[in-house]
Tab-separated table of C-alpha atoms in Angstrom:
chain	number	residue	atom	x	y	z
A	1	MET	CA	50.572	-36.594	-8.195
A	2	LYS	CA	46.827	-36.324	-8.775
A	3	PHE	CA	44.701	-33.228	-9.355
A	4	ILE	CA	41.107	-33.092	-8.156
A	5	ALA	CA	38.795	-32.984	-11.154
A	6	GLU	CA	37.117	-29.655	-11.850
A	7	ALA	CA	33.669	-31.244	-12.080
A	8	SER	CA	31.914	-34.573	-12.010
A	9	ASP	CA	29.762	-35.913	-14.821
A	10	LYS	CA	27.253	-36.969	-12.183
A	11	ARG	CA	25.126	-34.141	-10.762
A	12	LEU	CA	24.364	-33.921	-7.063
A	13	PRO	CA	20.879	-35.284	-6.245
A	14	CYS	CA	17.703	-33.228	-5.817
A	15	TYR	CA	15.325	-34.073	-2.972
A	16	ARG	CA	11.756	-34.430	-4.204
A	17	VAL	CA	8.521	-35.707	-2.622
A	18	LEU	CA	5.758	-34.841	-5.103
A	19	ASN	CA	5.368	-35.829	-8.731
A	20	ASP	CA	3.885	-33.211	-11.044
A	21	ASP	CA	0.495	-34.951	-10.859
A	22	GLY	CA	0.358	-34.485	-7.083
A	23	SER	CA	1.193	-38.096	-6.242
A	24	LEU	CA	4.020	-39.033	-3.879
A	25	VAL	CA	7.414	-40.097	-5.202
A	26	SER	CA	8.067	-43.708	-4.209
A	27	ASN	CA	10.301	-44.444	-1.214
A	28	THR	CA	10.901	-40.811	-0.270
A	29	ILE	CA	11.418	-40.075	3.423
A	30	HIS	CA	9.322	-37.134	4.571
A	31	ASP	CA	6.993	-35.896	7.300
A	32	GLN	CA	3.366	-35.721	6.249
A	33	LEU	CA	1.516	-32.415	6.287
A	34	GLY	CA	-1.776	-32.275	8.174
A	35	GLU	CA	-4.918	-31.071	6.433
A	36	GLU	CA	-5.100	-27.712	8.237
A	37	VAL	CA	-1.462	-26.810	7.565
A	38	ALA	CA	-1.651	-27.962	3.944
A	39	VAL	CA	-4.807	-25.967	3.207
A	40	ASN	CA	-3.383	-22.876	4.928
A	41	MET	CA	-0.203	-23.168	2.869
A	42	TYR	CA	-2.170	-23.499	-0.366
A	43	SER	CA	-4.347	-20.504	0.533
A	44	ALA	CA	-1.235	-18.435	1.275
A	45	MET	CA	0.286	-19.355	-2.093
A	46	VAL	CA	-2.877	-18.261	-3.899
A	47	THR	CA	-2.956	-15.030	-1.882
A	48	LEU	CA	0.653	-14.294	-2.807
A	49	LYS	CA	0.017	-14.936	-6.505
A	50	THR	CA	-3.124	-12.773	-6.499
A	51	MET	CA	-1.412	-9.907	-4.690
A	52	ASP	CA	1.458	-10.081	-7.180
A	53	THR	CA	-0.938	-10.032	-10.120
A	54	PHE	CA	-2.816	-6.912	-9.078
A	55	LEU	CA	0.165	-4.950	-7.760
A	56	TYR	CA	2.057	-5.726	-10.968
A	57	GLU	CA	-0.887	-4.330	-12.926
A	58	ALA	CA	-1.015	-1.301	-10.610
A	59	GLN	CA	2.574	-0.518	-11.593
A	60	ARG	CA	1.748	-0.932	-15.269
A	61	GLN	CA	-1.067	1.593	-14.773
A	62	GLY	CA	1.362	4.098	-13.245
A	63	ARG	CA	-0.103	3.864	-9.745
A	64	ILE	CA	3.114	2.628	-8.105
A	65	SER	CA	6.683	3.098	-9.323
A	66	PHE	CA	8.070	-0.452	-9.294
A	67	TYR	CA	7.200	-4.066	-8.517
A	68	MET	CA	8.692	-7.571	-8.424
A	69	THR	CA	6.616	-10.749	-8.515
A	70	THR	CA	7.223	-14.232	-7.104
A	71	PHE	CA	5.465	-16.070	-9.952
A	72	GLY	CA	6.689	-19.667	-10.037
A	73	GLU	CA	8.433	-19.412	-6.664
A	74	GLU	CA	5.415	-19.469	-4.344
A	75	ALA	CA	6.322	-22.876	-2.895
A	76	ILE	CA	9.739	-21.714	-1.703
A	77	ASN	CA	8.176	-18.674	-0.034
A	78	ILE	CA	5.364	-20.372	1.830
A	79	ALA	CA	6.805	-23.821	2.531
A	80	SER	CA	10.070	-22.473	3.930
A	81	ALA	CA	8.216	-19.932	6.075
A	82	ALA	CA	5.936	-22.648	7.459
A	83	ALA	CA	8.966	-24.720	8.459
A	84	LEU	CA	10.472	-21.921	10.549
A	85	SER	CA	9.668	-20.560	13.995
A	86	PRO	CA	8.374	-16.993	14.434
A	87	HIS	CA	11.428	-16.461	16.651
A	88	ASP	CA	13.824	-17.068	13.752
A	89	PHE	CA	15.185	-13.927	12.096
A	90	VAL	CA	14.574	-13.653	8.366
A	91	LEU	CA	16.797	-11.629	6.038
A	92	PRO	CA	15.079	-11.626	2.623
A	93	GLN	CA	16.368	-10.594	-0.771
A	94	TYR	CA	13.393	-9.122	-2.641
A	95	ARG	CA	11.265	-12.043	-3.798
A	96	GLU	CA	10.039	-13.254	-0.397
A	97	ALA	CA	6.767	-11.404	0.196
A	98	GLY	CA	5.137	-14.756	0.954
A	99	VAL	CA	7.381	-15.256	3.978
A	100	LEU	CA	6.004	-12.046	5.481
A	101	LEU	CA	2.422	-12.995	4.635
A	102	TRP	CA	2.848	-16.342	6.381
A	103	ARG	CA	4.192	-14.597	9.476
A	104	GLY	CA	1.165	-12.318	9.704
A	105	PHE	CA	2.276	-9.274	7.726
A	106	THR	CA	-0.991	-8.422	5.991
A	107	VAL	CA	-1.876	-7.747	2.371
A	108	GLN	CA	-2.834	-4.246	3.505
A	109	GLU	CA	0.619	-3.698	5.001
A	110	CYS	CA	2.238	-4.883	1.762
A	111	THR	CA	0.167	-2.492	-0.337
A	112	ASN	CA	0.795	0.370	2.106
A	113	GLN	CA	4.529	-0.165	1.587
A	114	CYS	CA	4.222	-0.293	-2.202
A	115	PHE	CA	2.196	2.941	-2.275
A	116	GLY	CA	4.435	4.596	0.335
A	117	ASN	CA	1.587	6.066	2.356
A	118	LYS	CA	1.495	7.279	5.957
A	119	ASP	CA	0.822	3.762	7.269
A	120	ASP	CA	3.879	2.339	5.504
A	121	LYS	CA	6.185	0.985	8.215
A	122	GLY	CA	9.121	2.369	6.224
A	123	LYS	CA	7.546	5.859	6.115
A	124	GLY	CA	7.710	5.983	2.317
A	125	ARG	CA	11.511	5.917	2.196
A	126	GLN	CA	11.962	2.580	0.444
A	127	MET	CA	11.253	1.329	-3.057
A	128	PRO	CA	8.129	-0.839	-3.404
A	129	VAL	CA	8.490	-4.512	-2.296
A	130	HIS	CA	11.291	-3.576	0.121
A	131	TYR	CA	9.375	-4.843	3.122
A	132	GLY	CA	10.500	-5.210	6.715
A	133	SER	CA	8.853	-5.810	10.077
A	134	ASN	CA	10.376	-5.644	13.526
A	135	LYS	CA	7.227	-7.294	14.889
A	136	HIS	CA	7.677	-10.321	12.627
A	137	ASN	CA	11.485	-10.580	12.925
A	138	VAL	CA	12.002	-9.723	9.255
A	139	ILE	CA	14.984	-7.476	8.559
A	140	THR	CA	14.140	-4.773	6.022
A	141	ILE	CA	15.073	-5.592	2.435
A	142	SER	CA	17.816	-3.569	0.766
A	143	SER	CA	18.394	-3.434	-2.989
A	144	PRO	CA	22.153	-4.184	-3.151
A	145	LEU	CA	22.628	-7.880	-3.799
A	146	ALA	CA	23.957	-10.288	-1.155
A	147	THR	CA	24.362	-7.792	1.692
A	148	GLN	CA	21.904	-9.866	3.745
A	149	ILE	CA	24.084	-12.990	3.564
A	150	SER	CA	27.016	-11.775	5.635
A	151	GLN	CA	24.577	-9.931	7.895
A	152	ALA	CA	22.692	-13.186	8.514
A	153	ALA	CA	25.899	-14.862	9.655
A	154	GLY	CA	26.330	-12.084	12.228
A	155	VAL	CA	22.706	-12.250	13.352
A	156	ALA	CA	23.004	-16.015	13.769
A	157	TYR	CA	26.187	-15.707	15.796
A	158	SER	CA	24.449	-13.216	18.072
A	159	LEU	CA	21.518	-15.614	18.541
A	160	LYS	CA	23.998	-18.348	19.425
A	161	MET	CA	25.805	-16.191	22.003
A	162	ASP	CA	22.504	-15.202	23.605
A	163	LYS	CA	21.316	-18.845	23.621
A	164	ARG	CA	18.031	-17.827	22.008
A	165	GLY	CA	17.244	-21.270	20.550
A	166	ALA	CA	16.590	-19.680	17.156
A	167	CYS	CA	18.363	-19.301	13.851
A	168	ALA	CA	18.836	-16.694	11.133
A	169	VAL	CA	17.567	-17.365	7.618
A	170	ALA	CA	18.987	-15.585	4.578
A	171	TYR	CA	17.230	-15.829	1.220
A	172	THR	CA	19.032	-15.132	-2.027
A	173	GLY	CA	18.870	-15.824	-5.727
A	174	GLU	CA	21.578	-17.754	-7.526
A	175	GLY	CA	22.788	-14.552	-9.196
A	176	ALA	CA	23.764	-13.064	-5.836
A	177	THR	CA	26.100	-16.015	-5.189
A	178	SER	CA	28.505	-14.319	-7.607
A	179	GLU	CA	28.860	-11.436	-5.144
A	180	GLY	CA	31.723	-11.379	-2.679
A	181	ASP	CA	29.356	-11.108	0.287
A	182	PHE	CA	28.040	-14.598	-0.462
A	183	HIS	CA	31.468	-16.142	-0.016
A	184	ALA	CA	32.379	-14.014	2.984
A	185	GLY	CA	29.061	-14.797	4.657
A	186	LEU	CA	29.300	-18.553	4.156
A	187	ASN	CA	32.912	-18.685	5.283
A	188	PHE	CA	32.220	-16.604	8.404
A	189	ALA	CA	29.190	-18.760	9.294
A	190	ALA	CA	31.153	-21.981	8.843
A	191	VAL	CA	34.176	-20.899	10.870
A	192	MET	CA	32.080	-19.372	13.673
A	193	GLU	CA	29.586	-22.264	13.625
A	194	ALA	CA	26.652	-19.882	13.369
A	195	PRO	CA	23.091	-21.273	13.324
A	196	VAL	CA	22.022	-19.869	9.961
A	197	ILE	CA	20.149	-21.296	6.985
A	198	PHE	CA	21.111	-19.963	3.583
A	199	ILE	CA	18.205	-20.555	1.200
A	200	CYS	CA	19.136	-20.019	-2.429
A	201	ARG	CA	16.319	-19.756	-4.966
A	202	ASN	CA	18.058	-21.053	-8.072
A	203	ASN	CA	15.488	-19.831	-10.599
A	204	GLY	CA	17.761	-20.051	-13.629
A	205	TRP	CA	18.120	-16.357	-14.374
A	206	ALA	CA	20.029	-13.441	-12.848
A	207	ILE	CA	17.917	-10.839	-14.647
A	208	SER	CA	18.931	-11.757	-18.237
A	209	THR	CA	22.012	-13.845	-17.409
A	210	PRO	CA	21.371	-17.614	-17.525
A	211	VAL	CA	22.935	-19.983	-15.013
A	212	HIS	CA	25.478	-21.439	-17.449
A	213	GLU	CA	26.996	-17.973	-17.884
A	214	GLN	CA	27.270	-17.379	-14.131
A	215	PHE	CA	29.374	-20.303	-12.867
A	216	ARG	CA	30.799	-23.702	-13.813
A	217	SER	CA	30.029	-25.519	-10.569
A	218	ASP	CA	27.158	-27.967	-10.151
A	219	GLY	CA	24.726	-25.289	-9.098
A	220	ILE	CA	24.922	-23.685	-5.666
A	221	VAL	CA	24.826	-26.760	-3.449
A	222	ALA	CA	28.390	-27.638	-4.476
A	223	LYS	CA	29.607	-24.275	-3.204
A	224	GLY	CA	28.490	-25.120	0.324
A	225	LEU	CA	30.739	-28.167	0.351
A	226	GLY	CA	33.733	-25.971	-0.409
A	227	TYR	CA	33.129	-24.014	2.791
A	228	GLY	CA	32.479	-27.062	4.932
A	229	ILE	CA	28.759	-26.382	5.130
A	230	ARG	CA	26.183	-29.168	5.162
A	231	SER	CA	24.023	-28.680	2.086
A	232	ILE	CA	21.005	-30.034	0.246
A	233	ARG	CA	19.405	-29.522	-3.164
A	234	VAL	CA	15.612	-29.597	-3.219
A	235	ASP	CA	12.870	-29.244	-5.825
A	236	GLY	CA	11.735	-25.674	-5.186
A	237	ASN	CA	8.363	-26.283	-6.851
A	238	ASP	CA	7.566	-29.109	-4.433
A	239	VAL	CA	5.882	-27.718	-1.306
A	240	ILE	CA	6.388	-30.829	0.813
A	241	ALA	CA	10.042	-31.221	-0.174
A	242	VAL	CA	10.861	-27.593	0.637
A	243	TYR	CA	8.988	-27.793	3.935
A	244	ASN	CA	10.799	-30.965	5.009
A	245	ALA	CA	14.232	-29.768	3.892
A	246	VAL	CA	13.991	-26.405	5.668
A	247	ARG	CA	12.472	-27.966	8.776
A	248	ALA	CA	15.358	-30.454	8.990
A	249	ALA	CA	17.849	-27.675	8.253
A	250	ARG	CA	16.456	-25.599	11.096
A	251	ASN	CA	16.711	-28.467	13.563
A	252	MET	CA	20.337	-29.102	12.617
A	253	ALA	CA	21.291	-25.421	12.598
A	254	ILE	CA	20.033	-24.913	16.148
A	255	SER	CA	20.780	-28.246	17.829
A	256	GLU	CA	24.233	-28.654	16.257
A	257	GLU	CA	25.058	-24.921	15.991
A	258	ARG	CA	26.041	-25.011	12.351
A	259	PRO	CA	25.156	-23.285	9.071
A	260	ILE	CA	23.090	-25.127	6.442
A	261	LEU	CA	22.785	-24.331	2.732
A	262	VAL	CA	19.546	-25.162	0.896
A	263	GLU	CA	19.476	-24.853	-2.891
A	264	ALA	CA	15.875	-24.751	-4.122
A	265	MET	CA	15.633	-25.473	-7.847
A	266	THR	CA	12.869	-23.482	-9.502
A	267	TYR	CA	12.140	-21.121	-12.394
A	268	ARG	CA	11.378	-17.408	-12.462
A	269	VAL	CA	8.113	-17.389	-14.412
A	270	GLY	CA	7.676	-13.613	-14.229
A	271	HIS	CA	9.941	-10.899	-15.554
A	272	HIS	CA	12.810	-9.943	-13.258
A	273	SER	CA	10.882	-6.797	-12.352
A	274	THR	CA	8.618	-4.234	-13.963
A	275	SER	CA	11.801	-2.780	-15.498
A	276	ASP	CA	12.411	-5.983	-17.469
A	277	ASP	CA	10.949	-7.805	-20.489
A	278	SER	CA	12.203	-11.385	-20.251
A	279	THR	CA	10.745	-12.364	-23.634
A	280	LYS	CA	13.717	-10.517	-25.153
A	281	TYR	CA	16.185	-13.124	-23.883
A	282	ARG	CA	14.275	-16.388	-23.322
A	283	PRO	CA	11.684	-18.299	-25.375
A	284	THR	CA	8.022	-17.853	-24.485
A	285	ASN	CA	7.350	-21.606	-24.748
A	286	GLU	CA	9.916	-22.170	-21.979
A	287	ILE	CA	8.121	-19.668	-19.756
A	288	GLU	CA	4.744	-21.221	-20.555
A	289	TYR	CA	5.967	-24.730	-19.679
A	290	TRP	CA	7.052	-23.664	-16.207
A	291	LYS	CA	3.933	-21.532	-15.769
A	292	THR	CA	1.608	-24.476	-16.427
A	293	ALA	CA	3.200	-27.940	-16.298
A	294	ARG	CA	5.503	-27.171	-13.382
A	295	SER	CA	3.441	-24.604	-11.475
A	296	PRO	CA	3.989	-25.171	-7.726
A	297	ILE	CA	0.430	-23.998	-7.007
A	298	ALA	CA	-1.100	-26.397	-9.521
A	299	ILE	CA	1.000	-29.331	-8.288
A	300	PHE	CA	0.114	-28.729	-4.649
A	301	ARG	CA	-3.565	-28.295	-5.490
A	302	LYS	CA	-3.525	-31.754	-7.076
A	303	TYR	CA	-1.977	-33.122	-3.894
A	304	ILE	CA	-4.579	-31.689	-1.505
A	305	GLN	CA	-7.372	-32.725	-3.865
A	306	ARG	CA	-6.009	-36.284	-3.926
A	307	ASN	CA	-6.260	-36.287	-0.145
A	308	GLY	CA	-9.864	-35.063	-0.210
A	309	TRP	CA	-8.933	-31.767	1.449
A	310	TRP	CA	-9.934	-29.453	-1.399
A	311	SER	CA	-12.772	-29.031	-3.869
A	312	ASP	CA	-13.619	-26.914	-6.909
A	313	ASP	CA	-16.133	-24.958	-4.824
A	314	GLN	CA	-13.473	-24.124	-2.254
A	315	GLU	CA	-11.156	-23.084	-5.077
A	316	SER	CA	-13.692	-20.643	-6.522
A	317	GLU	CA	-14.482	-19.220	-3.094
A	318	LEU	CA	-10.802	-18.744	-2.244
A	319	TYR	CA	-9.978	-16.888	-5.445
A	320	ARG	CA	-13.080	-14.715	-5.091
A	321	ASP	CA	-12.306	-13.790	-1.484
A	322	VAL	CA	-8.614	-13.154	-2.069
A	323	LYS	CA	-9.276	-10.996	-5.133
A	324	LYS	CA	-11.700	-8.883	-3.095
A	325	GLN	CA	-9.211	-8.587	-0.235
A	326	VAL	CA	-6.362	-7.465	-2.506
A	327	LEU	CA	-8.445	-4.956	-4.472
A	328	GLU	CA	-9.794	-3.419	-1.259
A	329	ALA	CA	-6.263	-3.176	0.147
A	330	ILE	CA	-5.033	-1.402	-2.991
A	331	LYS	CA	-7.962	1.010	-2.920
A	332	THR	CA	-7.313	1.819	0.738
A	333	ALA	CA	-3.558	2.219	0.276
A	334	GLU	CA	-3.919	4.403	-2.785
A	335	GLY	CA	-6.425	6.700	-1.114
A	336	MET	CA	-4.324	7.245	1.989
A	337	GLU	CA	-2.247	10.401	2.407
A	338	LYS	CA	1.520	10.339	2.103
A	339	PRO	CA	3.936	10.669	5.046
A	340	ALA	CA	4.652	14.194	6.228
A	341	LEU	CA	7.729	15.970	4.883
A	342	THR	CA	9.313	15.831	8.343
A	343	GLU	CA	9.628	12.024	8.003
A	344	LEU	CA	12.231	12.597	5.300
A	345	PHE	CA	14.668	13.886	7.926
A	346	SER	CA	13.762	11.928	11.074
A	347	ASP	CA	15.128	8.710	12.615
A	348	VAL	CA	18.783	9.340	11.756
A	349	TYR	CA	20.054	11.870	14.297
A	350	GLU	CA	18.786	12.406	17.828
A	351	GLN	CA	19.162	16.142	17.159
A	352	MET	CA	18.982	17.159	13.526
A	353	PRO	CA	22.193	18.952	12.418
A	354	PRO	CA	22.151	22.445	10.822
A	355	ASN	CA	22.747	21.187	7.262
A	356	LEU	CA	19.593	19.040	7.369
A	357	HIS	CA	17.600	21.911	8.846
A	358	GLU	CA	18.745	23.980	5.867
A	359	GLN	CA	17.729	21.235	3.418
A	360	GLU	CA	14.298	20.965	4.999
A	361	ARG	CA	13.810	24.740	4.812
A	362	SER	CA	14.891	24.724	1.154
A	363	ILE	CA	12.366	22.008	0.263
A	364	ARG	CA	9.555	23.826	2.066
A	365	ASP	CA	10.392	27.023	0.171
A	366	ALA	CA	10.294	25.145	-3.145
A	367	ILE	CA	6.907	23.578	-2.333
A	368	ASN	CA	5.429	26.934	-1.348
A	369	LYS	CA	6.827	28.571	-4.473
A	370	TYR	CA	5.779	25.828	-6.920
A	371	PRO	CA	2.731	24.124	-5.330
A	372	LYS	CA	1.444	22.782	-8.669
A	373	ASP	CA	4.574	20.642	-9.051
A	374	TYR	CA	3.771	18.609	-5.952
A	375	PRO	CA	0.892	16.200	-5.160
A	376	THR	CA	-2.134	17.820	-3.555
A	377	ASP	CA	-1.976	15.347	-0.659
A	378	PHE	CA	1.670	16.149	0.105
A	379	HIS	CA	1.863	17.330	3.698
A	380	VAL	CA	4.507	19.903	4.454
């Protein structure tokens, strides 16, 4: 009689292509990035970081109600998005704004959503950073953790039945793997052989809960093995490694009709959200190390500079242009009127029931009675 050991002393390997100085790791198998794609990916990462910086500050100034940044996780966003097809369906968690940007969702559309104005695709009904776009095959973000994982398994199975030649992609943090939906979603995808990629951003922290207090397994990649899912661990701060891993995962998911789990190891440099102060539960020198020495943007910049694809002049011009673009988008979004009151009740019933008619009448009466309690640009 022999019991299987609860854990191995040897950790599962992590796929890596770039050293921190931008040089290539010796004897690593990977597809090279061309100059145009590499420069576009770097520009998108800088755009994402800049947008995060100014929208975070806008929340601190009381101009929007909430915000979440992707600081330190820009490589996972952009590199994974670049490895996918526009026909693949993306189900994000809430730290994947870069995936939308790569697919053509504009900075202006992001800021419209955060300010909840009349051009917000969600008509002002969602919290900030809860993006979605039917045009770009991105399912709207919802706050409850892990709901997108089981949904992605269903979306993927539908794509398989319709022979669409595409896959579903669900993003999640490692904290959400403690939710029941994670296990149900992976098991369903494995049994039904659904073409779905589960991308887990293992950034070390589920708000204030560190990884070692969340589970005893060797990260997330080991969980995939338990469900019979082909899995890989990758350096999430390495653009080329993430790109190659997700690209290979996509090919396998579609051609072999199977789920794939990708664990991207990274670090959440920013606070969990604007409702959090992470310096209360982790040392500032730890944050600073990951912000500087292991910054995915800095590492990838060194790589494209080594190849002669980037210069200091281009760097200055990019940051100047992106800053102008983001600030103009915020100014436009903030100055735009809010959605009409009628949008609060539309898009649910074909014919609005009497109880909602009564609620709408009650709100209108309150606005007319107490006009000073409502914004001047609020349209009844």
